[in-house]
Structures are given as structure tokens and as C-alpha cells.
mmCIF file of C-alpha atoms in Angstrom:
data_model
loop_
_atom_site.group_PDB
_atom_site.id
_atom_site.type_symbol
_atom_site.label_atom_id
_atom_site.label_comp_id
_atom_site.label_asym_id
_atom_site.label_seq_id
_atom_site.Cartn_x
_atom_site.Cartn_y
_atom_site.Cartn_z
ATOM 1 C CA UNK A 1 3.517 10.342 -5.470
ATOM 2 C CA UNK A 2 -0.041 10.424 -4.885
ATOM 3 C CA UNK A 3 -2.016 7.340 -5.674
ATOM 4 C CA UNK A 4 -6.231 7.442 -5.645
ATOM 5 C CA UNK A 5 -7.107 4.024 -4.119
ATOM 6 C CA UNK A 6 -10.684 4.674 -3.979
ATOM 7 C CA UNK A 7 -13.088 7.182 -6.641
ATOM 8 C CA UNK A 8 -16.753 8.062 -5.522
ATOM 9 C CA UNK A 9 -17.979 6.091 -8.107
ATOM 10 C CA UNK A 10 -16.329 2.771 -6.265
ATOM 11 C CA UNK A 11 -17.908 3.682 -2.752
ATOM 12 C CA UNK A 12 -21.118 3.309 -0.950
ATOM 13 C CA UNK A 13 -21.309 7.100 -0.100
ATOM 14 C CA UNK A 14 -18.639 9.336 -2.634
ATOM 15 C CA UNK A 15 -15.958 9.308 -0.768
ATOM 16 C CA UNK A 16 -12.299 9.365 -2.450
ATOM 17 C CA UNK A 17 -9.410 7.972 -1.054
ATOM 18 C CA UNK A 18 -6.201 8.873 -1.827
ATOM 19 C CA UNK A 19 -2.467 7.455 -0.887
ATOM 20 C CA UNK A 20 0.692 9.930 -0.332
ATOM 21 C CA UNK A 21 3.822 8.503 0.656
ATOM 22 C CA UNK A 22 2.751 7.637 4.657
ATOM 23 C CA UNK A 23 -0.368 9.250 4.908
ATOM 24 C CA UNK A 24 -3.694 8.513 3.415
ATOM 25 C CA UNK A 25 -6.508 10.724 3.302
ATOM 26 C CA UNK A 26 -10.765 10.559 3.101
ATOM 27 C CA UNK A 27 -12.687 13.520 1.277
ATOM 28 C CA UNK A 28 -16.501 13.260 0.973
ATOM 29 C CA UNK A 29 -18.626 13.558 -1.894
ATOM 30 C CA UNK A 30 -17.597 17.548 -2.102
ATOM 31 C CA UNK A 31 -14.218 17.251 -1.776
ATOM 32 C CA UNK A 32 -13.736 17.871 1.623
ATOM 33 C CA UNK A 33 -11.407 16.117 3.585
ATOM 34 C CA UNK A 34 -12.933 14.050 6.415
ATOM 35 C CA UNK A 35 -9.970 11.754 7.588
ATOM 36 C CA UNK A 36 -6.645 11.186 7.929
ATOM 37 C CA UNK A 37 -4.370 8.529 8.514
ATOM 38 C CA UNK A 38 -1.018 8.370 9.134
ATOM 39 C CA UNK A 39 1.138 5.484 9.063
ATOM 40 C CA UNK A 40 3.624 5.170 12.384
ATOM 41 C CA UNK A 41 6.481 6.560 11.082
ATOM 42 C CA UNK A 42 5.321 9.839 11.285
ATOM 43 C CA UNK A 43 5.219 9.442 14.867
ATOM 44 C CA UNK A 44 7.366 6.505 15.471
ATOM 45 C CA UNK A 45 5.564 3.170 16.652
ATOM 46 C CA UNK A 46 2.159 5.163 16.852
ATOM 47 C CA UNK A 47 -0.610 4.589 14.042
ATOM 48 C CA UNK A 48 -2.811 8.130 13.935
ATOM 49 C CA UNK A 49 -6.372 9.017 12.894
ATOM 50 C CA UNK A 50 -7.332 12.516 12.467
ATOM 51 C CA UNK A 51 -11.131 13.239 11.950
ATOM 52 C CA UNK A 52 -12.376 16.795 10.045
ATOM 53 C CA UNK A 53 -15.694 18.418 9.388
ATOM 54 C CA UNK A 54 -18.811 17.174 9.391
ATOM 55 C CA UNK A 55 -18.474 13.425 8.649
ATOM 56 C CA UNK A 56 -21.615 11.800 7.970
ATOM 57 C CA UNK A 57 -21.971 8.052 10.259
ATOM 58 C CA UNK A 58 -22.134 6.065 7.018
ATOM 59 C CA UNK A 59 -19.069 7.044 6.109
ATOM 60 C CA UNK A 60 -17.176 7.325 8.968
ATOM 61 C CA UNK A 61 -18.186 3.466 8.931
ATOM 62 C CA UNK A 62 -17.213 3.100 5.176
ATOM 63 C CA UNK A 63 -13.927 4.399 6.364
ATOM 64 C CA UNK A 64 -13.135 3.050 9.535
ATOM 65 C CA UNK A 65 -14.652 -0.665 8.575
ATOM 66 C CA UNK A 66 -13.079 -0.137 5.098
ATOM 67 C CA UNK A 67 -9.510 1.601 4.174
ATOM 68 C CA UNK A 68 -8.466 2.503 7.886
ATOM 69 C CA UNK A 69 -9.201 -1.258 9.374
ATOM 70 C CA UNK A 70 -6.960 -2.235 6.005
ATOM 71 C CA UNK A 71 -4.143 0.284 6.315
ATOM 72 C CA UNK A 72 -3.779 -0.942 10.161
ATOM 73 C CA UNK A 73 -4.025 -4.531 9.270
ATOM 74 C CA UNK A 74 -0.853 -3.693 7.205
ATOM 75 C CA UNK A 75 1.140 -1.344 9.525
ATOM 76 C CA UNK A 76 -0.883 -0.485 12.548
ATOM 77 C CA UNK A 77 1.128 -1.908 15.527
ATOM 78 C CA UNK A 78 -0.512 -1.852 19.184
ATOM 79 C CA UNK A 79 -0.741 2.007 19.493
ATOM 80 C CA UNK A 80 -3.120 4.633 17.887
ATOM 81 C CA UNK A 81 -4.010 8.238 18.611
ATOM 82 C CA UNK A 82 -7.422 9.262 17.725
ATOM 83 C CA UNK A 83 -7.539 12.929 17.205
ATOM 84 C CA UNK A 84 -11.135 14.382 17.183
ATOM 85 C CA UNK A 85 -10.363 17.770 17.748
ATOM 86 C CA UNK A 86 -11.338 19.326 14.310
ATOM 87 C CA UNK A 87 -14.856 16.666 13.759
ATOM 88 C CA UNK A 88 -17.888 18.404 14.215
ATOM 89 C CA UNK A 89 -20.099 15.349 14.003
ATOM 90 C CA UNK A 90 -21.938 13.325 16.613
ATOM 91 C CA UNK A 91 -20.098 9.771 17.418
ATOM 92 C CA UNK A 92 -23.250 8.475 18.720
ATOM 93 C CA UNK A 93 -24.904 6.676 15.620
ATOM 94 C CA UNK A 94 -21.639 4.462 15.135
ATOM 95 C CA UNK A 95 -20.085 3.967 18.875
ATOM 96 C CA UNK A 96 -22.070 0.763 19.427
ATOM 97 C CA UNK A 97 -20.361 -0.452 16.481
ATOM 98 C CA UNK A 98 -17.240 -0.055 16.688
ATOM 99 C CA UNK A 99 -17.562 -1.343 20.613
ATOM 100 C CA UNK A 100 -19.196 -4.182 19.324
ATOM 101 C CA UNK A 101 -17.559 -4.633 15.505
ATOM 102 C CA UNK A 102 -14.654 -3.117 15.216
ATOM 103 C CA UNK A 103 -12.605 -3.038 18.340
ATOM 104 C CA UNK A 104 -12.394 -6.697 19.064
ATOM 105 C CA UNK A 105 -10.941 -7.165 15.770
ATOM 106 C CA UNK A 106 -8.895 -4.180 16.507
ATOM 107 C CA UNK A 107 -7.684 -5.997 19.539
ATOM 108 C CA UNK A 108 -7.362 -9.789 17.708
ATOM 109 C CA UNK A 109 -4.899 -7.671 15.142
ATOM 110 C CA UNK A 110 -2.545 -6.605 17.614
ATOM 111 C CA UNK A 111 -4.143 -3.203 19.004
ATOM 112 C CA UNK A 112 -3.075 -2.475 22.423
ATOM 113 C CA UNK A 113 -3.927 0.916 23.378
ATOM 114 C CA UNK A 114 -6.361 3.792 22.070
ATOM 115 C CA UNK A 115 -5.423 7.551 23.016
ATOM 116 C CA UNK A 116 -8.241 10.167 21.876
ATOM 117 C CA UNK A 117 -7.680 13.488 21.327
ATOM 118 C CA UNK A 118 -10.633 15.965 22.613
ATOM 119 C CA UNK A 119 -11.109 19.757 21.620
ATOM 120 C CA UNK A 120 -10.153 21.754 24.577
ATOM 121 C CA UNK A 121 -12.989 24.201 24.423
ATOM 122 C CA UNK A 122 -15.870 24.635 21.629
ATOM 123 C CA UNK A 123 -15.911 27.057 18.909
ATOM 124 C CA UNK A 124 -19.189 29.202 19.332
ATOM 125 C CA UNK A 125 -22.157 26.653 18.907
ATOM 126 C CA UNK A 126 -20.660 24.082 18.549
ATOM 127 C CA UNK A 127 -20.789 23.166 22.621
ATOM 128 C CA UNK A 128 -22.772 20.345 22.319
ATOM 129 C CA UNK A 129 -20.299 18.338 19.792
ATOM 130 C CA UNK A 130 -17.678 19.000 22.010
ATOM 131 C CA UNK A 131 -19.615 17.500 25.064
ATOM 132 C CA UNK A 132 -21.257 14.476 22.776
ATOM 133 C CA UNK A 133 -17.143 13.713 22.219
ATOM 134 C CA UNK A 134 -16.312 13.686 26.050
ATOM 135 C CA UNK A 135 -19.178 11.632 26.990
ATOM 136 C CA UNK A 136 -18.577 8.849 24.433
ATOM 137 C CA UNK A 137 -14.545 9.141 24.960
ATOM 138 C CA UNK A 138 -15.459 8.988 28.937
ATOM 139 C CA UNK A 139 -17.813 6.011 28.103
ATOM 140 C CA UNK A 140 -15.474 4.078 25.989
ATOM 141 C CA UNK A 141 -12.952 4.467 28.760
ATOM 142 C CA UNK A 142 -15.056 3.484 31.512
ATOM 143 C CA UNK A 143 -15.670 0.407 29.662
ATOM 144 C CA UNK A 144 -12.171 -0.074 28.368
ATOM 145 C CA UNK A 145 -8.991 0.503 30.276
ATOM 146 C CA UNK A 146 -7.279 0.128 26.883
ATOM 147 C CA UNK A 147 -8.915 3.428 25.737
ATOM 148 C CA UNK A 148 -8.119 7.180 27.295
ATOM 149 C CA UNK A 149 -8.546 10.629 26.189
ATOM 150 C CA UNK A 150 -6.558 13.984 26.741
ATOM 151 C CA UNK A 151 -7.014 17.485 25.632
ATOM 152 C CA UNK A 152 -3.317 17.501 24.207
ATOM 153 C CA UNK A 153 -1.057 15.400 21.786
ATOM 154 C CA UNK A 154 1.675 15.197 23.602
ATOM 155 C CA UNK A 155 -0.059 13.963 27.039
ATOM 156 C CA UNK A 156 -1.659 11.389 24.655
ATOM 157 C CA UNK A 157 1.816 10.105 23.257
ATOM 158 C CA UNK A 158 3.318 10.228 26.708
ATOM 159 C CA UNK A 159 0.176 7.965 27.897
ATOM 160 C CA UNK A 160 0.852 5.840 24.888
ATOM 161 C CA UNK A 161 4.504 5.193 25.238
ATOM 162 C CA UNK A 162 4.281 4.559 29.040
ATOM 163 C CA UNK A 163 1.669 1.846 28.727
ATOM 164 C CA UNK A 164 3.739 0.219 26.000
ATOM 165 C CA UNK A 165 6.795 1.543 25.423
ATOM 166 C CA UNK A 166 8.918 1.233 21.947
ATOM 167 C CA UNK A 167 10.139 -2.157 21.088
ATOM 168 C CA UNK A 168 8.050 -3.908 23.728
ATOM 169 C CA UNK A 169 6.103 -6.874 22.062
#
């Protein structure tokens, strides 16, 4: 049963939020959706993030200091796969944020490792997103050996599992 948790009219920037089952999912002020999460038993013992379209920094920070920081708070666990693949936006306006903001509360809440998910190759013009996502994932990870990213799902998982497999505390 699908359950709206937030309306535009109850957000900084129009975004709706809406609950279904084990996933919840972010459209922006035109109804597109921008974000979704899904709760780890979709993919056993791994909490998942999938970026779309063209989400603006605001509220990528609505949503991952808002309704994604709260869903993991109540089911997260230490894993979480990032997947980027399908965003067309520039992380560059918010990564000094969430290195600074959100991550070390990430960590404090039990977070232990961060997989992200990169496009393989760019659609036609879109080259430079692609290469704006690899430079902040290989920046992250330089900084972070908690943080890696792949070009496939199932490398991701494999990295995830390895590093702390199911059931370890």
C-alpha cells in the first residue's frame, strides 16, 4: 500500500515522498522521480540509493539530510550501495557536505561501508557528468577507505559482502 510521507507543499523545494512496502521513492516538483531507496531486504543486509535525472543540489540535500538519513536511522545497517548510474547532475555543489555533515553521522549510526555505482560509458553529451561522477567517487575514496566505486552491481555487492560479510557485527 502506498503511503505519501511527504507533499510539495510540506518541503523546502516540491518534492513528494512516497512509501511502498520496502522501497521509498523522491519525485521533484514535476513529478519526476529523482531517488530511490530501498530498504535491505531487497538485497539482503545492504541499504540502496538509486539517483535519476536531473536532481537539483537543494534537494538532493533535502533528501539525503531529510527522509534517506531517517529511513537509514531506522533500518540502514553498515552497508549501502550508491547507484549513480541514471543521475545526470553534478555532485559537486553538495560533496563537501556530505564529507563534512553527513557521513560522520553516517558513520556514528552504524555505517560501515559505501559502494558507488558509476555509468560505464556516457550517453551522447552527457561526458562530462559521467567524468564529474568518477572524479568525486575517486576523491571520496582517496579520502575514505570506507568508500569505493565500480562500474557494476554485482562487483559492488561482492566488495560489500567481503569487507563485512552477513551477520558480522
Amino acid at each position: 500500500m502506498t503511503k505519501t510521507l511527504k507533499r510539495p507543499i510540506e518541503t523546502r523545494t516540491g518534492i513528494r515522498v512516497v512509501h511502498d512496502g520496502d522501497v521509498v521513492e523522491t519525485f521533484n516538483v514535476v513529478g519526476e522521480r529523482i531517488h530511490r531507496i530501498e530498504k535491505p531486504g531487497r538485497i539482503p543486509g545492504v541499504f540502496v540509493a538509486r539517483w535519476y535525472g536531473t536532481p537539483l543540489d537543494e534537494e538532493m540535500k533535502e533528501i539525503i539530510g531529510g527522509h534517506f538519513y531517517d529511513v537509514f536511522l531506522e533500518c540502514g545497517g553498515p552497508l549501502c550501495l550508491i547507484d549513480i548510474r541514471d543521475c545526470k547532475s553534478s555532485w559537486d555543489g553538495i560533496n563537501d557536505w556530505q564529507r563534512d555533515e553527513i557521513m560522520p553521522k553516517a558513520y556514528a549510526a552504524g555505517l560501515k561501508r559505501v559502494a558507488t555505482l558509476l555509468p560505464r560509458e556516457a550517453a551522447p553529451g552527457a561526458e562530462q557528468v559521467v567524468e564529474n561522477h568518477e572524479f568525486a567517487a575517486s576523491r571520496f575514496a582517496e579520502d575514505d577507505a570506507h568508500i569505493a566505486a565500480f562500474f557494476s552491481e554485482e562487483e559492488a555487492l561482492a566488495w560489500l559482502r567481503r569487507a563485512h560479510p552477513p551477520g558480522a557485527a
